[in-house]
Amino acid sequence: MRTENEDLSFDDFDERINPRPEDCDFDRIVEAAITRRGLLGGMLAYGSFAALGTTLTASSAKAAADRFAFDAIAVSTKDAITVPAGYKAEVLVRWGDPLWSDAPEFDHATRGTAASQERAFGDNTDGMDVIAHDGHLLLVVNNEYTNRKILWGNNPDAKAASDDDIAKGMMAHGVSVVEIARGEGGWQIVTDSPYNRRITPQTDMALTGPAAGHDLLKTDADPSGTTSKGTWNNCGNGMTPWGTYLACEENFNGYFSSSEQIQDQKPVTISPEMARYGISPEDWGYGWAKIDDRFDVAKTPNEPNRAGYVVEIDPTDPASTPRKLTALGRFKHENAEAVVNNDGRVVVYMGDDERGEFLYRFVSNGVFAPGADTDDLLENGTLSVAKFGEDGTGQWLDLTPESTGMASAAEICIHTRLAGSAVGATTMDRPEWIAANPNAAEVYCCLTNNKNRGVKPNAGGDETPVGGPNPREANKYGQIVRWWPADGDHTAAGFTWDLYVLAGNPTVHSDMRAGSGNVTADNMFNSPDGLKFDDNGLLWIQTDGKYSNTDDFAGQGNNQMLAGDPVTGEIRRFLVGPRECEVTGLTWSPDRRSMFVGIQHPGERGDSHWPEGGDAVPRSAIIVVTREDGGLVG
Ligand code: FEO
Ligand code: CA
Ligand code: CA
Ligand code: CA
């Protein structure tokens, strides 16, 4: 029997545990929406919803056609990958594939053990990059979480039947580093490469930055508050200018529980600070506290403060200790998009993916110089949060003890959400990936959806009014906002913004839910999530949306990947994933002739056997997309 929690998303689970006050002032919502109709024309780059029509001209459409090296494809509901004519997609590596020859092949009957999983590619592939090093190509991939119903699907009730089952789930999390090579038979992983590495929730890490050593980070196991064990729920990623990999800890809260009711432990009251991050007496079904006291907040109440960071990993040194970067704040990190500003300072843009949470920016104190020491750059700097105006302007608000009223920089780095609330940041429609245009000082962010927009405040009680870059109440489809730093300076306080696209369904709706003018019956999608620019300046958009293909989502098929032209606004569908998957994670080979795409949780509700087909266990996997003529793919 499944618990009620099993079918809930992380956000829904948080809301059940920490219910928000209802605040549905219908008049206010309607008034705001009507006002937006007047304002939105100027805020929406490519036309508004259907009534305003499209602003794409014939000449701009032709320019766009020249930039896209493929013909758009139709939606699909097949249990297969679909790519345009002239392209092919092949599987590179799947959940459970061994990275070393002393580990067994994936066992479809048992789905492996904790020991086999620790020596194999993790589950639920997400953010990734390919790093060229010393003649080797290293694929570094986040393994965000595990599909419990599939992982434990060999048990009669699809639940953990032993401690080893729980540990198997734990070891399916983290990061996989695997060397890849292209041979006669195409791309393959290099089994037994000395670079292969699994980073798991048990890997030793260092805590760095302003919060390192703070009392809130100290535990019995680490009285110094400067070391930590492991990383989990790593969602999107980033790359530093010096070639290290950034793995972003997102829904870290869902793994903690409290034994106080069942083992007469010291009672733990869920503090407002814990509640803001969704820490609750119940976990999300993983059961980690049963095998590791760190995840029992009755025993180790500070352990949750040691998660929710960006983790820096050096994949070129398998013995290196990953570093948790507290300077970049603690929240449900989606990805970390780093750019080098004109003056050499390193700027990192980051989203906090929860309904009504914020968009952040970090600016290093020091400047990046190739070859110079970089250790300090992501340890010392200024963390800011975005406030969007209704008029297409915005400001970055610095989070300091003075501006927030909080005691120290360390506390701001630990309770970052509270700091954002204190300065009045704009509550957003779930910021997912952020991508900076390599050819212009402009930055894009997916706001995936938010059923609470205009309906409920966020977990901190901040209002979520309809307006600005979040223009639709109970937002089902999502949008992509972009901004231009003042004077092209990524460290400037000011910026201007517009909406690159409002996703929607023009075949079902004729109001704002139809989407912007660059959304048509032929390219529609919902819930943009993954986002990355290629070297050519095309913006690739991956979706993590509803795949019912009915009602509001009729005609949108399975989750997909599209490419957008930032200049003309044209968006074309490039790839459709198998059933019940999310498409997330994107990178390229150095020669750009191979594109690597992540397919996460096919069959999460039981309707897929991808990639092996037949009655095989569905497995998250990374695919390689190439052109049949060997040409560039992005
Ligand atoms: Fe793991 Fe916000 O996606
Ligand atoms: Ca995501
Ligand atoms: Ca998502
Ligand atoms: Ca996902």
XYZ file of C-alpha atoms and ligand atoms in Angstrom:
640
model
C 0.000 0.000 0.000
C 1.382 3.385 -0.888
C 1.261 6.233 1.541
C -0.544 9.348 0.556
C 2.815 11.110 0.305
C 4.154 8.967 -2.506
C 2.269 10.663 -5.267
C 2.986 14.180 -4.062
C 5.598 16.439 -5.553
C 8.134 17.914 -3.161
C 6.237 21.181 -3.203
C 2.913 19.526 -2.561
C 4.409 17.511 0.265
C 5.825 20.656 1.848
C 2.435 22.272 1.652
C 0.710 19.343 3.277
C 3.181 19.433 6.148
C 3.413 23.197 6.394
C 0.087 24.484 5.126
C 0.089 28.103 4.008
C -2.719 30.365 5.080
C -5.344 30.752 2.398
C -5.215 34.254 1.032
C -7.429 34.277 -1.980
C -8.631 37.795 -2.455
C -10.502 37.185 -5.664
C -11.126 40.843 -6.411
C -7.474 41.663 -6.023
C -6.489 38.839 -8.386
C -8.954 39.863 -11.057
C -8.003 43.510 -10.794
C -4.323 42.658 -11.058
C -4.924 40.432 -14.071
C -6.922 43.117 -15.847
C -4.256 45.688 -15.122
C -1.679 43.292 -16.499
C -3.511 43.069 -19.813
C -2.803 46.718 -20.292
C 0.808 46.547 -19.186
C 1.822 43.227 -20.585
C 2.158 44.347 -24.177
C 5.267 46.301 -23.259
C 6.643 43.537 -21.068
C 6.210 40.680 -23.478
C 8.842 40.481 -26.142
C 7.012 38.534 -28.816
C 3.441 39.662 -28.642
C 0.978 38.985 -25.944
C -1.650 36.288 -25.805
C -3.776 35.598 -28.859
C -5.557 38.957 -28.904
C -2.309 40.808 -29.547
C -1.137 38.395 -32.196
C 2.449 37.834 -33.187
C 5.210 40.333 -33.712
C 7.306 37.959 -35.791
C 7.763 39.477 -39.209
C 8.466 37.615 -42.407
C 12.068 38.798 -42.478
C 12.746 37.881 -38.850
C 11.202 34.471 -39.449
C 13.594 33.935 -42.355
C 16.573 34.950 -40.224
C 15.429 32.460 -37.612
C 15.081 29.724 -40.212
C 18.699 30.269 -41.140
C 19.818 29.759 -37.548
C 17.961 26.511 -36.920
C 19.732 23.517 -38.409
C 16.630 21.332 -38.221
C 12.974 21.149 -39.149
C 10.576 21.289 -36.219
C 9.051 18.004 -35.117
C 5.530 17.184 -33.989
C 4.516 16.245 -30.482
C 4.639 12.588 -29.540
C 3.097 10.309 -26.952
C 5.242 7.333 -27.957
C 7.503 5.521 -25.532
C 10.506 6.565 -27.572
C 12.835 9.451 -28.361
C 11.844 11.520 -31.370
C 14.338 13.799 -33.146
C 14.200 15.681 -36.471
C 14.917 14.090 -39.831
C 18.657 13.768 -40.361
C 19.380 13.304 -36.651
C 19.691 10.185 -34.545
C 19.586 9.521 -30.823
C 21.413 6.685 -29.048
C 21.659 5.713 -25.405
C 25.030 6.416 -23.776
C 24.577 5.396 -20.138
C 21.653 4.289 -17.978
C 20.815 4.142 -14.297
C 22.625 1.130 -12.841
C 25.230 0.707 -15.596
C 28.477 -0.314 -13.826
C 31.353 2.191 -13.967
C 33.900 -0.441 -12.988
C 34.326 -3.995 -14.293
C 34.196 -5.455 -10.783
C 30.566 -4.364 -10.486
C 27.656 -6.390 -11.892
C 25.430 -5.423 -14.796
C 22.074 -3.944 -13.820
C 19.754 -6.686 -12.601
C 16.184 -6.089 -13.788
C 14.823 -8.636 -11.305
C 16.370 -7.121 -8.155
C 17.367 -3.626 -9.350
C 20.700 -4.223 -7.628
C 21.980 -3.670 -4.112
C 23.518 -0.789 -2.206
C 26.958 -2.198 -3.043
C 26.236 -2.514 -6.776
C 24.600 0.912 -6.926
C 27.621 2.577 -5.337
C 29.740 1.233 -8.231
C 27.215 2.172 -10.923
C 25.717 5.211 -12.643
C 23.158 6.872 -10.345
C 19.451 7.334 -10.959
C 17.503 10.315 -12.313
C 20.091 12.022 -14.465
C 19.870 15.826 -14.298
C 22.353 18.678 -14.819
C 25.590 17.683 -16.558
C 28.643 18.875 -18.420
C 31.456 17.346 -20.434
C 34.953 18.412 -19.374
C 38.008 17.922 -21.578
C 41.073 17.128 -19.487
C 44.462 15.871 -20.514
C 43.177 14.005 -23.551
C 40.191 12.598 -21.685
C 36.512 13.562 -21.836
C 34.820 13.463 -18.462
C 31.036 13.433 -18.258
C 29.896 14.798 -14.887
C 26.239 14.235 -14.096
C 23.900 14.944 -11.223
C 21.772 12.011 -10.069
C 18.988 14.024 -8.526
C 16.842 11.439 -6.780
C 15.500 7.933 -7.236
C 12.130 6.612 -8.306
C 11.177 4.568 -5.288
C 8.313 2.786 -6.980
C 10.751 1.534 -9.607
C 13.813 1.088 -7.378
C 11.801 -1.070 -4.983
C 9.358 -2.310 -7.610
C 10.628 -5.877 -7.153
C 9.078 -5.894 -3.656
C 5.372 -6.774 -3.438
C 4.315 -3.329 -2.184
C 7.095 -1.396 -3.971
C 8.535 -0.321 -0.633
C 11.923 -0.811 0.985
C 11.987 -4.278 2.505
C 15.392 -4.010 4.185
C 18.049 -1.560 5.277
C 19.945 -2.486 2.125
C 16.977 -1.350 0.042
C 17.114 2.043 1.779
C 20.889 2.228 1.288
C 20.475 1.291 -2.384
C 18.221 4.306 -2.777
C 20.727 6.498 -0.989
C 23.574 5.355 -3.222
C 21.501 6.078 -6.340
C 21.801 9.795 -5.387
C 24.680 12.204 -5.814
C 26.949 12.775 -8.776
C 28.513 10.404 -11.313
C 31.814 11.198 -12.998
C 32.480 8.919 -15.946
C 34.980 9.081 -18.748
C 33.461 8.760 -22.211
C 35.056 8.104 -25.587
C 33.914 7.857 -29.172
C 35.037 4.711 -30.956
C 34.039 2.645 -33.966
C 30.705 1.797 -32.384
C 29.887 5.334 -31.331
C 30.062 6.861 -27.891
C 30.648 4.630 -24.889
C 31.575 4.995 -21.258
C 35.139 4.025 -20.361
C 34.738 1.338 -17.714
C 37.528 1.382 -15.099
C 38.799 4.836 -16.112
C 40.827 6.274 -13.215
C 38.572 9.343 -13.451
C 35.369 7.414 -12.817
C 33.892 8.393 -9.478
C 30.664 8.175 -7.548
C 29.921 11.011 -5.162
C 27.104 10.007 -2.828
C 25.350 11.152 0.357
C 28.285 9.522 2.209
C 31.193 11.301 0.477
C 33.324 13.608 2.656
C 32.931 17.298 1.848
C 34.249 20.617 3.148
C 32.024 23.505 4.223
C 33.475 26.804 2.999
C 32.535 30.465 3.043
C 30.958 32.741 5.649
C 28.863 30.039 7.359
C 31.718 27.541 7.803
C 32.281 26.956 11.513
C 29.044 28.660 12.589
C 27.214 27.115 15.540
C 24.220 26.290 13.322
C 26.449 23.984 11.261
C 27.969 22.070 14.196
C 26.939 18.502 14.984
C 28.291 15.814 17.301
C 29.965 14.198 14.306
C 31.452 17.520 13.181
C 31.947 19.828 16.197
C 33.935 22.203 13.977
C 31.049 22.867 11.577
C 33.504 22.781 8.696
C 33.073 19.317 7.216
C 30.038 17.540 5.960
C 29.051 14.250 4.499
C 27.629 13.924 1.086
C 25.292 15.630 -1.282
C 21.834 14.650 -2.511
C 19.003 15.940 -4.628
C 21.444 17.616 -7.002
C 19.320 19.207 -9.648
C 20.812 21.583 -12.202
C 24.487 22.410 -12.417
C 27.009 24.977 -13.491
C 30.614 25.286 -14.537
C 33.133 27.693 -13.050
C 35.454 29.672 -15.356
C 38.294 27.523 -13.963
C 36.701 24.251 -15.035
C 35.235 22.880 -11.823
C 31.692 21.549 -11.711
C 28.883 22.994 -9.602
C 26.214 20.560 -8.362
C 23.191 22.295 -6.877
C 21.334 20.838 -3.890
C 17.609 21.321 -4.427
C 14.924 19.452 -2.445
C 17.311 18.462 0.340
C 14.560 18.712 2.955
C 12.583 15.683 1.795
C 15.084 13.267 3.333
C 14.834 14.406 6.959
C 12.406 13.101 9.528
C 12.062 13.051 13.285
C 11.959 9.989 15.513
C 10.639 11.900 18.516
C 7.195 10.343 18.447
C 8.381 6.787 18.030
C 11.593 6.553 20.026
C 11.043 9.041 22.850
C 13.796 11.232 21.520
C 14.245 14.783 22.651
C 11.246 16.600 21.219
C 12.063 18.814 18.284
C 9.853 21.692 17.489
C 9.969 22.544 13.819
C 11.226 26.112 14.025
C 10.051 28.784 11.594
C 13.501 28.587 10.001
C 13.128 24.824 9.482
C 9.571 25.200 8.257
C 10.613 27.801 5.697
C 12.769 25.096 4.142
C 10.121 22.406 4.398
C 11.859 20.394 7.128
C 9.168 18.340 8.807
C 8.760 15.328 11.122
C 8.074 13.168 8.074
C 10.394 12.461 5.183
C 9.227 11.851 1.664
C 9.444 8.083 1.768
C 13.193 7.493 1.435
C 13.597 6.288 5.033
C 17.189 7.475 5.384
C 16.832 8.241 9.100
C 16.283 4.521 9.638
C 19.864 3.803 8.590
C 21.655 7.083 9.366
C 21.001 9.288 12.403
C 22.071 12.356 10.443
C 18.645 12.399 8.838
C 16.785 12.271 12.147
C 16.294 15.888 13.216
C 15.475 14.738 16.745
C 19.049 13.466 16.991
C 20.897 15.923 14.752
C 18.800 19.091 14.483
C 21.591 21.036 12.747
C 22.106 18.530 9.955
C 19.541 20.178 7.623
C 21.550 23.410 7.889
C 24.437 21.566 6.238
C 22.484 20.925 3.033
C 20.914 23.215 0.452
C 24.143 24.574 -0.995
C 26.030 24.661 -4.265
C 28.791 22.017 -4.237
C 32.033 22.559 -6.167
C 33.633 19.387 -7.533
C 36.949 18.974 -9.353
C 36.302 16.028 -11.689
C 39.914 15.989 -12.864
C 41.075 14.836 -9.411
C 39.112 11.816 -8.199
C 40.669 12.195 -4.729
C 39.590 15.832 -4.317
C 37.202 16.838 -1.548
C 34.038 18.547 -2.845
C 33.356 21.964 -1.312
C 29.966 23.222 -0.184
C 29.901 26.939 -1.008
C 27.881 28.640 1.722
C 28.608 32.074 0.229
C 26.156 31.213 -2.561
C 23.346 30.877 -0.050
C 21.162 28.074 1.222
C 17.931 27.403 -0.595
C 16.507 24.890 -3.041
C 19.179 25.524 -5.618
C 18.215 24.791 -9.206
C 21.393 25.572 -11.140
C 24.291 28.008 -10.921
C 25.063 30.028 -14.051
C 28.500 31.602 -13.713
C 29.758 34.428 -15.911
C 32.957 36.451 -15.779
C 32.049 40.123 -15.678
C 33.928 42.664 -17.764
C 35.999 43.612 -14.696
C 36.933 39.982 -13.968
C 34.613 39.459 -11.038
C 32.702 36.184 -11.101
C 28.917 36.495 -11.109
C 26.702 33.491 -10.360
C 22.957 33.598 -11.044
C 20.818 31.136 -9.100
C 17.136 30.270 -8.715
C 15.325 28.887 -5.681
C 12.785 26.448 -7.085
C 9.792 26.647 -4.839
C 6.493 28.422 -5.271
C 6.947 32.068 -4.362
C 10.685 31.902 -3.683
C 13.388 34.128 -5.104
C 16.046 34.712 -7.727
C 19.607 35.332 -6.477
C 22.930 36.727 -7.677
C 26.393 36.295 -6.196
C 29.260 38.650 -7.103
C 32.781 37.658 -6.045
C 35.000 40.119 -4.232
C 38.057 38.938 -6.119
C 38.684 38.821 -9.850
C 39.270 35.744 -11.958
C 42.652 35.457 -13.627
C 43.373 32.255 -15.558
C 45.982 30.219 -13.756
C 45.728 32.210 -10.504
C 44.320 30.789 -7.279
C 40.544 30.609 -7.460
C 39.724 29.115 -4.031
C 38.548 32.398 -2.558
C 36.352 33.526 -5.455
C 33.221 31.602 -4.437
C 33.875 32.023 -0.711
C 33.787 35.803 -0.404
C 31.403 38.096 -2.187
C 28.014 39.759 -2.149
C 24.766 37.815 -2.306
C 21.780 39.719 -3.652
C 18.171 38.981 -4.465
C 16.021 40.271 -7.326
C 13.194 42.755 -7.053
C 11.272 43.217 -10.290
C 9.370 46.417 -10.980
C 6.090 46.555 -12.864
C 7.654 48.887 -15.404
C 10.264 46.554 -16.883
C 13.044 47.633 -14.538
C 14.463 45.794 -11.553
C 17.037 45.941 -8.785
C 19.416 43.544 -7.077
C 19.042 44.005 -3.316
C 22.177 43.124 -1.339
C 21.693 40.738 1.587
C 23.736 42.178 4.453
C 23.242 42.316 8.224
C 22.243 45.961 7.768
C 19.683 45.366 5.016
C 18.171 42.223 6.551
C 18.457 42.864 10.283
C 20.078 39.442 10.607
C 23.010 38.910 12.945
C 25.782 38.021 10.531
C 26.782 37.109 7.009
C 26.921 33.507 8.216
C 23.252 33.526 9.214
C 22.313 35.104 5.903
C 24.145 32.281 4.111
C 22.269 29.670 6.186
C 18.795 31.235 6.332
C 18.958 32.889 2.959
C 15.228 32.659 2.281
C 14.530 34.671 5.419
C 17.047 37.270 4.269
C 15.286 37.554 0.911
C 11.960 38.053 2.633
C 13.451 40.695 4.923
C 14.445 42.913 2.001
C 11.207 42.449 0.065
C 12.416 40.360 -2.864
C 9.945 39.481 -5.618
C 8.221 36.149 -5.063
C 8.650 34.172 -8.292
C 6.859 31.363 -10.151
C 9.459 28.706 -9.203
C 12.795 29.788 -10.733
C 14.364 26.817 -12.480
C 17.462 26.959 -14.709
C 19.167 30.235 -15.554
C 21.219 30.653 -18.734
C 23.417 33.563 -19.776
C 23.713 34.390 -23.468
C 27.350 33.885 -24.499
C 26.957 36.592 -27.153
C 25.246 39.337 -25.143
C 24.897 40.635 -21.603
C 21.493 39.084 -21.102
C 20.291 36.316 -18.841
C 17.245 34.036 -19.073
C 15.416 32.109 -16.344
C 12.657 29.512 -16.581
C 9.747 30.170 -14.213
C 8.231 26.762 -14.503
C 4.670 27.173 -13.103
C 3.032 28.153 -9.824
C -0.458 27.103 -8.923
C -0.244 29.373 -5.871
C 0.384 32.599 -7.787
C -2.167 35.078 -6.565
C -3.694 32.357 -4.394
C -1.388 31.819 -1.412
C 1.696 33.419 0.079
C 4.997 31.537 0.136
C 6.155 29.518 3.135
C 7.495 32.708 4.738
C 4.167 34.511 4.422
C 5.299 36.763 1.573
C 2.449 37.709 -0.735
C 2.473 36.373 -4.291
C 0.625 39.082 -6.203
C -0.087 38.648 -9.900
C 2.140 40.959 -11.906
C 5.630 41.769 -13.130
C 7.360 38.653 -14.462
C 4.650 36.471 -12.861
C 1.609 37.751 -14.742
C -0.893 34.891 -14.492
C -2.811 33.712 -11.473
C -2.535 29.986 -10.635
C 0.082 29.783 -13.382
C -0.165 26.393 -15.096
C 2.151 26.791 -18.031
C 5.174 28.806 -16.953
C 7.226 31.497 -18.676
C 10.808 32.543 -19.352
C 11.938 35.919 -18.041
C 15.116 37.593 -19.243
C 16.997 40.615 -18.066
C 19.716 42.959 -19.203
C 22.189 44.195 -16.563
C 22.538 47.991 -16.589
C 25.339 49.040 -18.964
C 26.079 45.375 -19.690
C 27.623 45.140 -16.209
C 26.570 41.909 -14.447
C 27.519 43.457 -11.090
C 25.271 46.520 -11.533
C 22.412 47.056 -9.103
C 19.884 47.758 -11.837
C 18.519 45.829 -14.800
C 15.692 45.861 -17.295
C 13.583 42.827 -18.104
C 10.884 41.354 -20.302
C 9.273 37.975 -20.874
C 10.855 35.941 -23.661
C 7.923 33.564 -23.779
C 4.713 32.924 -21.916
C 4.016 29.228 -22.401
C 0.406 28.308 -23.006
C -2.061 26.432 -25.114
C -3.524 28.489 -27.976
C -5.684 25.563 -29.104
C -7.558 25.514 -25.799
C -7.427 29.100 -24.551
C -7.766 32.548 -26.040
C -6.831 34.579 -22.974
C -3.418 34.881 -21.324
C -3.299 31.111 -21.056
C -2.915 30.937 -24.841
C 0.654 32.089 -24.352
C 2.707 34.746 -26.098
C 2.809 35.320 -29.836
C 5.791 33.005 -30.296
C 3.744 30.067 -28.961
C 1.717 28.247 -31.607
C -0.173 24.998 -31.997
C 3.014 23.609 -33.549
C 5.518 24.397 -30.802
C 3.511 24.583 -27.584
C 4.813 23.171 -24.338
C 4.359 23.632 -20.621
C 6.624 24.003 -17.587
C 9.988 25.119 -19.006
C 12.749 23.931 -16.675
C 16.175 23.089 -18.172
C 17.767 25.979 -20.069
C 21.102 26.328 -21.802
C 22.672 28.345 -24.582
C 24.785 26.632 -27.198
C 27.922 28.276 -28.546
C 25.908 29.443 -31.524
C 23.579 31.518 -29.355
C 20.470 29.354 -29.595
C 18.571 28.892 -26.352
C 17.627 25.269 -25.587
C 14.530 24.781 -23.468
C 13.711 21.507 -21.688
C 10.375 20.746 -20.088
C 9.262 19.097 -16.858
C 5.564 19.458 -17.322
C 2.235 17.758 -17.430
C 2.204 14.990 -20.047
C -1.491 14.099 -19.822
C -2.022 15.392 -23.383
C -5.591 16.283 -22.380
C -7.577 19.333 -21.260
C -5.266 22.286 -20.609
C -2.382 20.191 -21.915
C -4.119 18.759 -24.986
C -1.757 18.506 -27.935
C 1.406 18.980 -25.869
C 2.418 15.314 -25.676
C 5.380 14.002 -23.724
C 8.043 16.248 -22.236
C 10.334 17.745 -24.815
C 13.244 19.966 -25.775
C 12.932 23.014 -27.985
C 15.334 25.619 -29.314
C 14.612 29.320 -29.199
C 16.139 32.189 -31.132
C 16.760 34.990 -28.625
C 16.620 37.630 -31.359
C 13.497 36.707 -33.316
C 11.716 34.803 -30.571
C 11.032 31.820 -32.782
C 10.851 28.530 -30.904
C 11.059 25.116 -32.544
C 10.561 21.663 -31.076
C 13.701 19.530 -31.487
C 13.193 16.424 -29.383
C 10.410 14.582 -27.585
C 11.159 12.170 -24.759
C 9.571 8.819 -23.911
C 6.499 8.501 -21.719
C 6.363 10.025 -18.267
C 9.913 11.355 -18.467
C 11.344 14.782 -17.862
C 13.941 16.034 -20.317
C 16.700 17.640 -18.230
C 20.429 18.151 -18.552
C 22.190 19.219 -21.743
C 25.753 19.523 -22.919
C 27.907 18.976 -25.966
C 31.130 17.301 -27.003
C 33.941 19.836 -27.473
C 33.569 19.604 -31.269
C 29.805 20.236 -30.939
C 29.044 17.281 -33.193
C 27.427 15.358 -30.360
C 24.745 16.631 -28.015
C 24.133 14.875 -24.692
C 20.590 15.043 -23.336
C 19.272 13.693 -20.046
C 16.075 11.642 -19.899
C 14.890 11.538 -16.300
C 12.362 9.177 -14.728
C 10.720 7.557 -17.792
C 7.674 5.679 -16.563
C 7.484 7.435 -13.223
C 3.810 6.456 -13.078
C 4.251 3.009 -14.590
C 3.733 3.545 -18.325
C 7.173 3.148 -19.863
C 9.781 0.488 -20.504
C 12.249 2.878 -22.103
C 15.015 2.492 -23.121
C 15.168 -1.288 -23.389
C 11.507 -1.939 -24.227
C 9.674 -5.219 -23.771
C 8.960 -5.647 -20.074
C 12.250 -4.079 -18.966
C 12.502 -1.795 -15.947
C 12.406 1.824 -17.205
C 15.711 3.577 -16.558
C 16.796 7.184 -16.585
C 19.528 7.584 -19.193
C 21.688 10.011 -21.096
C 21.316 9.957 -24.836
C 23.663 11.240 -27.531
C 22.138 13.116 -30.443
C 24.171 13.399 -33.618
C 23.557 14.377 -37.198
C 23.608 11.638 -39.770
C 25.867 13.850 -41.912
C 28.233 14.382 -38.973
C 27.477 18.096 -38.783
C 27.321 20.435 -35.833
C 24.515 19.951 -33.336
C 24.213 23.372 -31.715
Fe 15.004 19.539 -9.832
Fe 13.587 22.452 -9.931
O 14.049 20.913 -10.647
Ca 14.729 21.169 -12.854
Ca 10.803 21.128 -12.593
Ca 12.629 16.064 -12.118
